[in-house]
XYZ file of C-alpha atoms in Angstrom:
695
model
C 47.011 41.530 -70.710
C 43.255 40.892 -71.185
C 44.399 37.111 -70.429
C 45.669 38.115 -67.087
C 42.604 40.331 -66.291
C 40.753 37.138 -66.604
C 43.121 34.638 -64.608
C 43.034 37.242 -61.951
C 39.508 37.374 -61.420
C 39.089 34.351 -61.808
C 41.433 33.048 -59.014
C 40.120 35.768 -56.439
C 36.130 34.994 -56.596
C 37.168 31.955 -54.290
C 35.851 32.353 -50.952
C 38.210 33.613 -48.118
C 41.396 33.633 -50.511
C 44.442 35.343 -48.735
C 47.292 35.327 -51.152
C 50.581 37.166 -50.175
C 51.888 37.122 -53.979
C 50.340 35.549 -57.379
C 52.986 34.385 -59.740
C 51.315 34.029 -63.572
C 53.085 32.844 -66.621
C 51.888 35.233 -69.351
C 54.188 34.231 -72.431
C 55.200 30.719 -72.262
C 57.314 31.159 -75.564
C 59.396 33.858 -74.151
C 59.397 33.213 -70.462
C 57.995 36.260 -68.800
C 56.732 35.990 -65.544
C 55.023 39.062 -63.837
C 54.214 39.427 -60.208
C 51.179 40.927 -59.115
C 50.861 42.406 -55.950
C 47.474 41.816 -54.216
C 47.856 45.411 -52.636
C 46.792 46.502 -55.713
C 43.615 44.781 -55.943
C 40.023 45.015 -54.596
C 38.035 41.846 -53.919
C 34.409 42.291 -52.618
C 35.276 46.180 -52.044
C 37.965 44.950 -49.264
C 42.053 46.069 -50.378
C 43.923 43.546 -49.500
C 46.362 44.681 -46.630
C 48.584 41.988 -45.717
C 52.260 43.851 -47.010
C 54.506 45.867 -45.442
C 52.908 48.848 -47.118
C 49.645 49.079 -45.449
C 49.368 51.572 -43.069
C 48.387 50.822 -39.766
C 45.283 53.496 -39.464
C 43.844 50.831 -42.348
C 43.555 47.931 -40.396
C 40.098 46.600 -38.264
C 40.539 47.561 -35.006
C 39.123 43.507 -34.443
C 42.791 42.268 -36.328
C 44.772 44.955 -34.145
C 43.721 43.198 -31.084
C 43.309 39.389 -32.233
C 47.294 40.469 -32.900
C 48.138 41.540 -29.837
C 47.092 38.917 -28.175
C 48.599 36.303 -29.975
C 51.762 38.631 -29.265
C 51.049 38.661 -25.270
C 50.486 34.609 -25.438
C 53.890 34.533 -27.199
C 55.878 36.312 -24.519
C 53.749 34.403 -21.909
C 54.974 30.828 -23.321
C 58.237 32.178 -23.214
C 58.744 33.485 -19.664
C 56.713 31.101 -18.096
C 54.338 27.574 -19.050
C 52.542 28.015 -15.864
C 50.969 32.192 -17.006
C 51.875 35.180 -14.610
C 49.873 35.818 -12.062
C 46.679 37.432 -11.416
C 47.238 41.732 -11.415
C 44.471 42.204 -8.691
C 46.475 42.489 -5.673
C 44.139 40.699 -3.058
C 43.643 37.902 -5.193
C 44.883 34.904 -3.393
C 43.912 30.825 -2.671
C 43.679 29.133 0.460
C 47.190 29.006 0.762
C 48.116 32.647 0.204
C 49.303 32.430 -3.152
C 48.336 34.341 -5.643
C 45.852 32.968 -8.638
C 47.091 32.427 -12.508
C 45.246 34.492 -14.889
C 43.684 33.725 -17.703
C 45.973 33.364 -20.658
C 43.579 35.242 -23.081
C 42.191 37.728 -20.988
C 42.398 40.957 -22.193
C 42.485 42.845 -18.340
C 45.194 40.228 -16.897
C 43.325 38.708 -14.371
C 41.508 35.619 -13.709
C 37.709 34.669 -13.995
C 36.455 35.723 -10.820
C 38.451 39.132 -10.744
C 37.544 39.849 -14.703
C 33.861 39.235 -13.919
C 34.109 41.142 -10.500
C 36.188 44.148 -11.556
C 35.108 44.615 -15.500
C 32.008 42.879 -15.900
C 33.303 40.018 -17.503
C 35.477 39.637 -21.085
C 35.253 37.420 -24.525
C 36.839 35.136 -22.492
C 34.353 35.599 -19.278
C 31.341 36.453 -20.252
C 28.462 36.907 -18.059
C 25.582 34.877 -19.549
C 26.337 35.630 -22.637
C 26.575 39.183 -22.657
C 29.930 41.490 -23.484
C 31.107 43.992 -20.811
C 30.626 47.363 -21.749
C 33.925 47.925 -19.767
C 35.394 45.664 -22.608
C 34.207 47.515 -25.516
C 35.729 51.144 -24.265
C 38.944 49.399 -23.822
C 39.010 47.994 -27.359
C 38.213 51.487 -28.748
C 41.850 52.899 -30.396
C 42.716 56.157 -29.461
C 43.130 58.921 -32.206
C 46.802 59.070 -32.445
C 46.954 55.305 -33.330
C 49.672 55.961 -35.287
C 52.505 53.927 -32.820
C 53.500 50.244 -33.878
C 51.563 47.160 -32.513
C 53.445 46.293 -29.544
C 52.428 49.405 -28.178
C 48.509 47.740 -28.273
C 49.826 45.285 -26.076
C 50.718 47.375 -23.280
C 49.341 46.972 -19.452
C 45.841 48.538 -18.784
C 46.242 51.325 -16.197
C 44.866 51.647 -12.772
C 42.235 54.551 -13.521
C 40.997 52.575 -16.486
C 40.501 49.374 -14.054
C 38.526 51.920 -11.718
C 36.711 53.871 -13.922
C 35.613 50.432 -15.611
C 34.794 48.671 -12.039
C 32.520 51.534 -11.094
C 30.179 50.590 -13.696
C 27.371 48.724 -12.386
C 26.790 45.423 -14.197
C 23.386 44.029 -14.050
C 23.169 40.330 -13.839
C 19.902 38.633 -15.035
C 18.266 35.743 -12.800
C 19.503 32.765 -12.718
C 16.224 30.252 -11.519
C 14.060 29.082 -13.805
C 10.154 29.599 -13.242
C 7.288 28.299 -15.325
C 5.768 29.811 -18.275
C 2.422 28.240 -17.394
C -0.034 27.245 -15.012
C 0.456 23.308 -15.429
C 4.043 23.068 -16.006
C 4.396 20.637 -13.377
C 1.190 18.344 -14.747
C 3.312 16.008 -17.071
C 5.674 15.154 -14.043
C 3.281 14.347 -11.728
C 1.446 12.573 -13.932
C 4.943 10.396 -14.453
C 5.279 10.442 -10.553
C 1.634 9.065 -10.179
C 2.041 6.051 -13.008
C 5.214 5.531 -11.453
C 3.629 4.795 -8.205
C 0.732 2.763 -9.600
C 3.117 0.610 -11.326
C 5.303 0.170 -7.964
C 2.335 -0.335 -5.968
C 0.606 -3.311 -8.143
C 4.294 -4.992 -8.427
C 4.576 -4.940 -4.444
C 1.167 -6.263 -4.051
C 1.176 -9.164 -6.413
C 5.135 -9.464 -4.787
C 3.745 -10.296 -1.627
C 0.816 -12.810 -2.887
C 2.721 -14.941 -5.023
C 4.461 -15.850 -1.283
C 3.584 -19.398 0.067
C 2.319 -19.284 3.949
C 5.090 -21.030 5.970
C 4.209 -23.932 7.913
C 5.737 -24.058 11.252
C 5.481 -26.794 13.702
C 6.080 -25.324 17.788
C 5.494 -26.503 21.371
C 3.635 -24.669 24.137
C 3.867 -24.633 27.906
C 0.194 -25.262 28.173
C -2.193 -26.657 26.150
C -4.375 -25.486 23.549
C -2.808 -21.792 24.423
C 0.352 -20.035 22.569
C 2.119 -17.430 23.009
C 3.926 -15.557 20.222
C 6.341 -14.004 22.349
C 7.849 -17.403 23.674
C 8.462 -18.844 20.266
C 11.465 -17.260 18.785
C 10.668 -18.967 15.389
C 7.879 -17.658 15.248
C 8.599 -14.088 15.379
C 11.641 -14.768 12.944
C 8.778 -15.785 10.078
C 6.906 -12.653 11.008
C 9.703 -10.805 10.182
C 9.440 -8.783 13.135
C 6.053 -8.397 14.350
C 6.835 -5.574 16.519
C 3.950 -6.040 19.459
C 1.121 -7.217 17.355
C 0.421 -10.139 15.362
C -2.582 -10.755 13.434
C -4.946 -14.124 14.100
C -7.440 -15.481 12.686
C -10.713 -16.647 14.477
C -12.312 -19.660 12.898
C -15.557 -19.193 15.223
C -16.112 -15.827 13.903
C -14.331 -16.159 10.642
C -12.268 -12.795 11.181
C -8.731 -11.268 11.945
C -7.551 -9.848 15.147
C -5.219 -7.690 16.264
C -3.844 -8.389 19.488
C -0.162 -7.889 21.526
C 2.433 -11.025 20.828
C 2.711 -11.928 24.868
C -1.168 -12.356 25.024
C -1.634 -15.986 24.823
C -4.018 -17.272 21.975
C -6.492 -20.130 23.168
C -7.536 -22.640 20.070
C -9.442 -25.438 19.910
C -7.951 -27.202 16.772
C -3.910 -28.315 16.345
C -3.094 -25.647 13.979
C -3.264 -21.345 14.385
C -3.302 -19.297 11.518
C -1.323 -16.067 12.097
C -0.044 -13.318 9.720
C 2.009 -9.701 9.956
C -0.201 -7.055 11.022
C 0.298 -4.947 8.000
C -1.143 -7.871 5.476
C -4.375 -7.590 3.769
C -6.655 -10.924 2.622
C -5.358 -10.024 -0.781
C -1.638 -9.940 0.137
C -1.804 -13.765 0.840
C -1.586 -16.235 -1.685
C -4.117 -18.970 -1.230
C -5.656 -18.046 1.411
C -9.052 -19.539 1.039
C -7.579 -22.586 0.157
C -5.215 -22.635 3.331
C -8.253 -21.664 5.966
C -10.332 -24.667 4.350
C -7.683 -26.877 4.485
C -7.155 -26.250 8.297
C -10.665 -25.531 9.893
C -12.861 -27.468 7.137
C -15.706 -25.573 5.175
C -16.927 -23.829 8.349
C -15.496 -20.821 7.048
C -16.904 -17.728 5.556
C -15.636 -15.263 3.906
C -12.504 -13.636 5.032
C -12.745 -10.096 6.291
C -10.521 -8.047 8.539
C -12.660 -6.072 11.442
C -11.628 -2.589 11.383
C -13.266 -1.898 15.314
C -10.984 -5.596 16.621
C -7.331 -3.728 16.815
C -5.794 -4.532 20.093
C -8.900 -6.664 21.035
C -7.143 -10.157 22.690
C -8.812 -13.439 21.309
C -10.132 -14.706 24.486
C -13.365 -16.734 24.895
C -15.159 -13.778 26.260
C -13.847 -10.907 23.427
C -14.931 -13.863 21.009
C -18.244 -14.499 22.132
C -19.421 -11.172 21.676
C -18.643 -10.433 18.429
C -20.689 -9.501 15.940
C -21.292 -11.751 12.950
C -19.591 -11.502 9.646
C -21.403 -9.025 7.220
C -22.929 -9.709 4.251
C -20.784 -8.988 1.309
C -23.690 -6.709 -0.889
C -23.950 -4.812 2.340
C -20.235 -3.984 2.700
C -18.780 -0.799 1.028
C -15.421 -2.609 0.758
C -16.434 -6.234 -0.256
C -13.901 -9.409 -0.333
C -13.257 -12.233 -3.463
C -13.958 -14.143 -3.481
C -17.418 -14.578 -2.739
C -18.998 -16.374 -0.299
C -21.713 -18.458 -2.611
C -21.156 -19.886 -6.161
C -24.147 -17.903 -7.582
C -22.783 -14.857 -6.600
C -19.460 -15.513 -8.678
C -20.537 -17.594 -11.755
C -21.853 -14.916 -13.249
C -18.420 -12.534 -12.929
C -16.138 -15.244 -13.588
C -17.423 -16.135 -16.818
C -16.753 -12.651 -18.129
C -12.676 -13.345 -17.007
C -12.661 -16.662 -18.671
C -10.977 -16.753 -21.596
C -8.790 -13.129 -21.740
C -5.305 -12.970 -21.404
C -2.695 -10.206 -20.034
C -2.950 -8.774 -16.333
C -4.204 -5.260 -17.731
C -7.253 -7.112 -20.060
C -8.246 -8.947 -16.424
C -7.588 -6.346 -14.305
C -10.399 -3.950 -16.491
C -12.466 -6.881 -16.710
C -12.415 -7.700 -12.877
C -13.417 -4.123 -11.629
C -16.639 -4.120 -13.342
C -17.441 -7.940 -13.030
C -16.609 -7.578 -9.301
C -17.475 -4.184 -8.338
C -15.553 -3.158 -4.862
C -13.102 -5.629 -4.436
C -9.363 -5.788 -4.577
C -7.998 -7.136 -7.554
C -5.180 -9.720 -6.978
C -3.642 -11.382 -9.610
C -3.009 -15.088 -7.702
C -6.390 -14.792 -6.727
C -8.226 -14.758 -9.108
C -6.348 -16.855 -11.276
C -6.706 -19.665 -8.559
C -10.434 -18.612 -8.793
C -10.909 -18.972 -12.585
C -8.767 -22.777 -12.163
C -11.406 -23.538 -9.815
C -14.476 -22.270 -11.742
C -12.964 -24.111 -15.039
C -12.419 -27.686 -13.019
C -15.545 -27.681 -11.313
C -17.719 -27.005 -14.924
C -15.909 -30.141 -16.727
C -16.751 -31.849 -13.221
C -20.514 -30.497 -13.542
C -20.349 -28.889 -10.234
C -21.449 -25.720 -11.162
C -25.374 -26.182 -11.621
C -25.878 -28.108 -8.488
C -23.954 -25.006 -6.020
C -25.935 -22.725 -8.610
C -29.092 -24.164 -7.436
C -28.432 -24.662 -3.843
C -28.567 -20.273 -4.339
C -27.023 -18.661 -0.726
C -27.270 -21.319 1.673
C -24.640 -23.750 3.141
C -24.668 -25.830 0.025
C -23.705 -23.434 -2.282
C -20.835 -22.236 0.123
C -17.585 -21.280 -2.317
C -15.439 -22.825 0.364
C -17.253 -26.240 0.096
C -17.158 -25.876 -4.584
C -13.431 -25.305 -3.802
C -12.807 -27.956 -1.460
C -14.897 -30.828 -3.461
C -12.641 -29.363 -6.606
C -9.688 -30.458 -4.801
C -10.844 -34.005 -3.887
C -12.146 -34.968 -7.032
C -8.360 -33.347 -8.539
C -6.799 -35.612 -5.625
C -8.925 -38.586 -7.051
C -8.116 -38.340 -10.812
C -11.576 -37.467 -11.877
C -10.515 -34.634 -13.699
C -7.179 -36.171 -15.354
C -9.482 -38.855 -16.165
C -11.852 -37.163 -17.764
C -9.419 -35.180 -20.051
C -8.403 -39.159 -21.096
C -11.610 -40.726 -22.030
C -12.483 -41.809 -25.965
C -13.967 -39.713 -28.050
C -17.185 -41.748 -28.025
C -17.576 -41.313 -24.581
C -16.505 -37.283 -24.463
C -19.122 -36.588 -27.190
C -21.743 -37.475 -25.115
C -20.739 -35.383 -21.931
C -19.925 -32.791 -23.862
C -23.377 -32.491 -25.534
C -24.469 -32.534 -22.308
C -22.777 -29.768 -20.549
C -22.947 -27.502 -23.459
C -26.159 -25.551 -24.315
C -27.241 -23.266 -26.956
C -27.877 -20.655 -23.996
C -24.959 -20.694 -22.000
C -21.576 -20.099 -22.578
C -19.870 -22.943 -20.835
C -17.551 -24.208 -23.351
C -14.299 -26.524 -23.080
C -11.587 -24.963 -21.309
C -9.674 -24.632 -24.560
C -6.812 -22.246 -25.818
C -4.929 -21.051 -28.489
C -1.510 -21.475 -29.693
C -0.134 -20.051 -33.477
C 3.028 -21.444 -34.922
C 4.580 -20.901 -38.014
C 6.151 -23.593 -40.059
C 8.476 -22.519 -42.889
C 10.940 -23.834 -45.433
C 9.365 -26.617 -46.127
C 10.560 -28.885 -49.165
C 8.305 -31.140 -51.622
C 10.717 -34.042 -52.256
C 8.451 -36.859 -52.243
C 5.255 -37.785 -53.622
C 3.065 -40.338 -52.040
C -0.075 -41.262 -54.077
C -3.320 -42.783 -52.100
C -6.542 -44.604 -52.585
C -8.703 -42.136 -54.306
C -11.869 -44.052 -51.841
C -9.982 -43.238 -48.609
C -9.459 -39.734 -49.000
C -10.130 -37.385 -52.251
C -7.570 -35.941 -54.069
C -3.150 -36.104 -54.237
C -1.325 -36.316 -51.423
C 2.789 -35.305 -50.861
C 4.532 -35.860 -47.417
C 6.463 -32.897 -46.858
C 9.686 -32.986 -43.942
C 10.471 -30.257 -41.908
C 12.868 -30.340 -38.872
C 12.300 -34.157 -38.977
C 8.372 -33.998 -39.114
C 6.446 -35.151 -41.910
C 3.414 -33.483 -42.768
C 0.710 -34.979 -44.930
C -0.968 -32.346 -46.674
C -3.978 -32.897 -49.388
C -6.161 -30.658 -51.525
C -9.333 -31.080 -49.612
C -11.088 -28.695 -47.893
C -13.317 -29.161 -44.709
C -16.399 -29.656 -45.689
C -19.707 -30.981 -43.565
C -20.671 -34.598 -43.905
C -16.766 -35.905 -42.617
C -13.240 -35.480 -41.685
C -10.671 -34.798 -44.476
C -7.313 -34.993 -44.431
C -6.026 -31.529 -44.845
C -5.067 -29.448 -47.960
C -2.552 -26.734 -48.175
C -1.140 -28.500 -51.879
C 0.883 -27.524 -54.554
C -2.376 -26.564 -56.717
C -3.427 -24.398 -53.757
C -0.883 -22.618 -53.824
C 0.552 -21.782 -57.304
C 3.514 -24.399 -56.864
C 5.147 -21.710 -54.488
C 6.398 -23.277 -50.726
C 4.662 -20.625 -48.594
C 5.062 -20.792 -44.541
C 1.611 -22.278 -42.272
C 0.087 -20.496 -40.203
C -0.909 -23.603 -37.618
C -2.974 -23.333 -34.561
C -3.098 -26.055 -31.488
C -6.403 -26.178 -29.385
C -5.597 -27.650 -25.864
C -5.111 -27.386 -22.413
C -2.170 -25.085 -21.341
C -2.148 -27.054 -17.663
C -1.790 -30.744 -18.863
C 1.583 -32.361 -19.547
C 1.164 -32.850 -23.793
C -1.111 -29.903 -24.167
C -0.523 -29.336 -27.972
C -1.853 -33.346 -28.172
C -4.851 -32.574 -26.562
C -7.488 -30.620 -28.527
C -10.582 -31.122 -26.845
C -12.595 -34.219 -25.147
C -14.021 -34.912 -28.527
C -10.404 -34.252 -30.702
C -11.684 -35.139 -34.137
C -15.184 -33.595 -33.455
C -13.473 -30.010 -32.452
C -11.165 -29.747 -34.642
C -13.321 -30.555 -37.893
C -15.824 -28.290 -36.021
C -13.625 -25.009 -35.897
C -12.061 -25.650 -39.642
C -15.474 -26.029 -41.251
C -16.536 -22.654 -39.087
C -13.863 -20.832 -41.027
C -14.716 -22.481 -44.432
C -18.200 -21.232 -44.135
C -16.741 -17.744 -43.398
C -15.043 -17.918 -46.256
C -17.847 -18.871 -48.291
C -20.112 -16.077 -46.700
C -17.269 -13.217 -47.466
C -17.507 -14.548 -51.049
C -21.328 -14.715 -51.492
C -21.002 -10.443 -49.926
C -18.385 -9.802 -52.656
C -20.692 -11.029 -55.429
C -23.706 -9.355 -54.153
C -21.599 -5.983 -53.496
C -20.913 -6.385 -57.245
C -24.260 -7.282 -58.332
C -25.883 -4.346 -56.702
C -22.720 -1.531 -58.162
C -21.595 -1.174 -54.312
C -18.379 -0.040 -53.307
C -16.643 -1.589 -50.101
C -13.085 -2.356 -48.302
C -11.089 -4.627 -50.119
C -10.895 -7.511 -47.800
C -11.149 -11.660 -48.027
C -10.577 -14.313 -45.737
C -8.627 -16.969 -45.869
C -8.477 -20.619 -46.436
C -8.588 -23.033 -43.400
C -6.884 -26.375 -43.904
C -6.688 -29.288 -41.644
C -3.196 -30.681 -41.049
C -1.514 -33.973 -39.644
C 1.977 -34.224 -38.210
C 3.695 -37.330 -37.343
C 6.524 -37.007 -34.830
C 7.675 -40.453 -35.610
C 6.146 -42.841 -38.387
C 5.212 -45.462 -36.126
C 3.538 -42.672 -33.937
C -0.554 -41.537 -34.924
C -0.785 -38.378 -36.685
C -1.693 -35.176 -34.685
C -4.493 -33.239 -36.641
C -4.195 -29.360 -36.768
C -6.127 -26.320 -38.013
C -3.681 -24.393 -40.474
C -4.129 -21.213 -42.570
C -1.247 -19.847 -45.119
C 0.813 -17.296 -43.252
C -0.082 -13.554 -44.251
C 2.704 -11.446 -44.114
C 1.526 -7.667 -42.817
C 0.293 -5.540 -39.819
C -2.031 -6.445 -37.315
C -5.469 -4.527 -37.757
C -6.965 -3.226 -34.752
C -10.075 -4.156 -33.765
C -12.261 -1.161 -33.673
C -10.950 -0.166 -37.115
C -12.788 -2.825 -38.280
C -16.072 -2.593 -35.952
C -16.190 1.164 -37.031
C -15.950 0.113 -40.899
C -19.515 0.209 -42.574
C -18.260 -2.779 -44.828
C -17.802 -5.280 -41.827
C -20.897 -3.975 -40.331
C -22.715 -4.721 -43.395
C -21.085 -8.235 -43.586
C -21.901 -8.974 -39.968
C -25.172 -8.036 -41.288
C -24.998 -10.097 -43.880
C -23.557 -13.352 -42.330
C -26.744 -13.304 -39.835
C -28.914 -13.427 -42.866
C -26.857 -15.924 -44.993
C -26.871 -18.771 -42.153
C -30.615 -18.376 -41.551
C -30.640 -15.943 -38.428
C -29.160 -19.200 -36.605
C -25.259 -17.651 -36.761
C -23.109 -14.107 -36.210
C -19.971 -13.365 -36.843
C -18.403 -10.721 -34.959
C -15.032 -9.430 -33.604
C -13.000 -10.179 -36.860
C -9.246 -10.491 -36.903
C -7.170 -9.736 -39.622
C -3.750 -8.591 -41.469
C -3.127 -5.827 -43.469
C -1.056 -6.433 -46.439
C -0.519 -4.661 -50.186
C -3.631 -2.325 -48.699
C -5.813 -5.363 -48.312
C -7.411 -6.916 -45.215
C -7.027 -10.715 -44.686
C -9.435 -11.871 -41.899
C -7.907 -15.569 -40.398
C -10.448 -15.797 -36.986
C -13.734 -14.361 -35.769
C -16.088 -14.686 -32.967
C -18.840 -17.209 -33.842
C -21.983 -17.337 -31.861
C -24.217 -20.476 -33.053
C -27.801 -21.824 -31.820
C -27.516 -25.062 -31.767
C -30.059 -27.879 -30.698
C -28.912 -30.298 -28.336
C -30.239 -33.038 -30.123
C -28.915 -32.287 -33.135
C -24.752 -34.233 -32.119
C -22.760 -31.539 -33.019
C -20.152 -29.687 -31.641
C -20.765 -26.228 -30.935
C -18.207 -23.229 -32.118
C -15.838 -22.499 -29.458
C -16.556 -19.335 -27.233
C -20.113 -19.811 -28.521
C -22.764 -17.821 -26.406
C -25.351 -19.240 -28.623
C -28.504 -17.303 -28.582
C -27.360 -14.816 -26.032
C -24.051 -13.704 -28.018
C -26.611 -13.800 -30.881
C -29.053 -11.185 -29.607
C -26.677 -8.405 -27.627
C -25.230 -8.438 -31.241
C -28.301 -7.986 -32.541
C -29.587 -5.578 -30.340
C -26.334 -3.403 -30.881
C -26.287 -3.073 -34.574
C -27.247 -0.376 -36.309
C -28.167 -0.647 -40.300
C -26.546 2.185 -42.207
C -26.568 2.916 -46.390
C -24.612 0.056 -47.364
C -27.319 -2.565 -45.068
C -29.870 -0.895 -46.970
C -28.102 -0.969 -50.116
C -27.893 -4.753 -50.054
C -31.319 -5.004 -49.116
C -30.955 -6.341 -45.921
C -33.977 -6.631 -43.869
C -33.517 -5.748 -39.911
C -32.095 -7.562 -37.839
C -34.213 -7.185 -34.858
C -37.198 -7.834 -37.400
C -35.886 -10.790 -38.430
């Protein structure tokens, strides 16, 4: 029997095992079977009772209740499919019919009656709390020896009345703040939403072109808006007021639509009464086109509301206030000399957010409108190419230095084709014009923009030999998407323009994607073919700048190893020149290329706070004989190593040298600005670098 005991003990150790009878073979030779009754076996201290011999007083109370509920459900399902009515006599529907009670409710009531009379049950709890009356109903009587069918009898009226007399305390059903600042997050989110909505609405208004409408009037030099249905429709329900521009006083006046508008010229400028200057696209240009160059800075007079535009009223109005004395200043400013300094700070920025932040600092008190700012930047860049800025800046705050005159002259030059011809001149002529317009102390440079394109999956399918005198190194003719690439091993060096590199030897024989950079004018039709007024000179200068930065990085690492100083692992990627041809017969397009680095972009602030790159900036300043400084490094992190692919370089360049300055270089001004900001730390001292200020 020991084997039988072990088998049974192992079987009943299974979790939640319910067995009515177990048949185990003991003797396979004699075919003897033994039936073990589970009522005689104890599992975890509990005696199994699922046999007819288990007395009722040993059955747990919750099991008795479950059995009674199941029996009652069987009776309900056999008598009525829809269920029995609620036992409360006053429980009726809107049509006077009794409500159906819940099938699983022990009180035989509907949900509302059960909660009202008994404080709820297991099927109808109130806020997760069980009723005390339900617990008292479930307690068995001392003489619980009757059959299980007696448990399912209806509850008497005396029991229900006693249970209903108990007071049920319901908790609060409303939420209250846990802290004083509970609504701060909601308020901040609502504020951000409103700011975004208002900005989008303002830009939508500013992007609508003005309507040009031709109407006839009954009297000469007089216009009544109320008599013109077309004007009423175009102004989008102006109600009873309209705003009129007076060219003599350079102000906007609000007047009733029934009053006549007197005008000397053939044109009248109107707008809705609820619009501001920043909501009108190209407003400055429209005023110049309609009224010539006699207008001043557009502004709305707060004291001119409901004032009719007549000869007597307009003559008595005060003159326009100077923008410097007004609390709310308008943009564009009145004079060119007040615009150039701020526009230089905005030039080259990308994105509306960065442009808006710089605009607030450059033009304090002015309302920002992206379309107006972009138009002003376009005029500024075109005037810089035409060489008009110096003339208007020299005129200072006089009539010859008005911003409106510069806008008009720039537009006329663009219409005559002067600006277009300037972009298409040959390299020899434009080299001299670039030298005259650029100085070492100004940041006026070509209107360049940079785009980076990745070229991958290059197949080395043909080897081409070139004359050694024509170009140093071996060459390979590569094809990708029908565009042949001519690549060489040569790095750009001073003295001449070499054809590009990135051959098999430079990349260890691996196919490597290229990051190709385009320099050009975005507004030009073939911007990718126009690199600069001097195509090859600019490309060679930029490639040489990055090549020299790599040489400085190698010298910096060697110096750090010599003095035993630990630095952040970084390197400057190699830079090459690439020639692309759309067709074999066409001339090649030269671009700057670098190996494509896979990884994560590094935050520029992280590099500025790193002591290694601060010391590297100081080292470059000494390496280039205090005539060049490299800041604002752009890098990518891959496998714990930082790869620098670009930087901002300021170079002091002599005008008579005949060389081209770096893109975005501010000359001596940019160098002195960063020299004053630099603070020498431990790594600078360990490298033995002298103070940048003293140098």
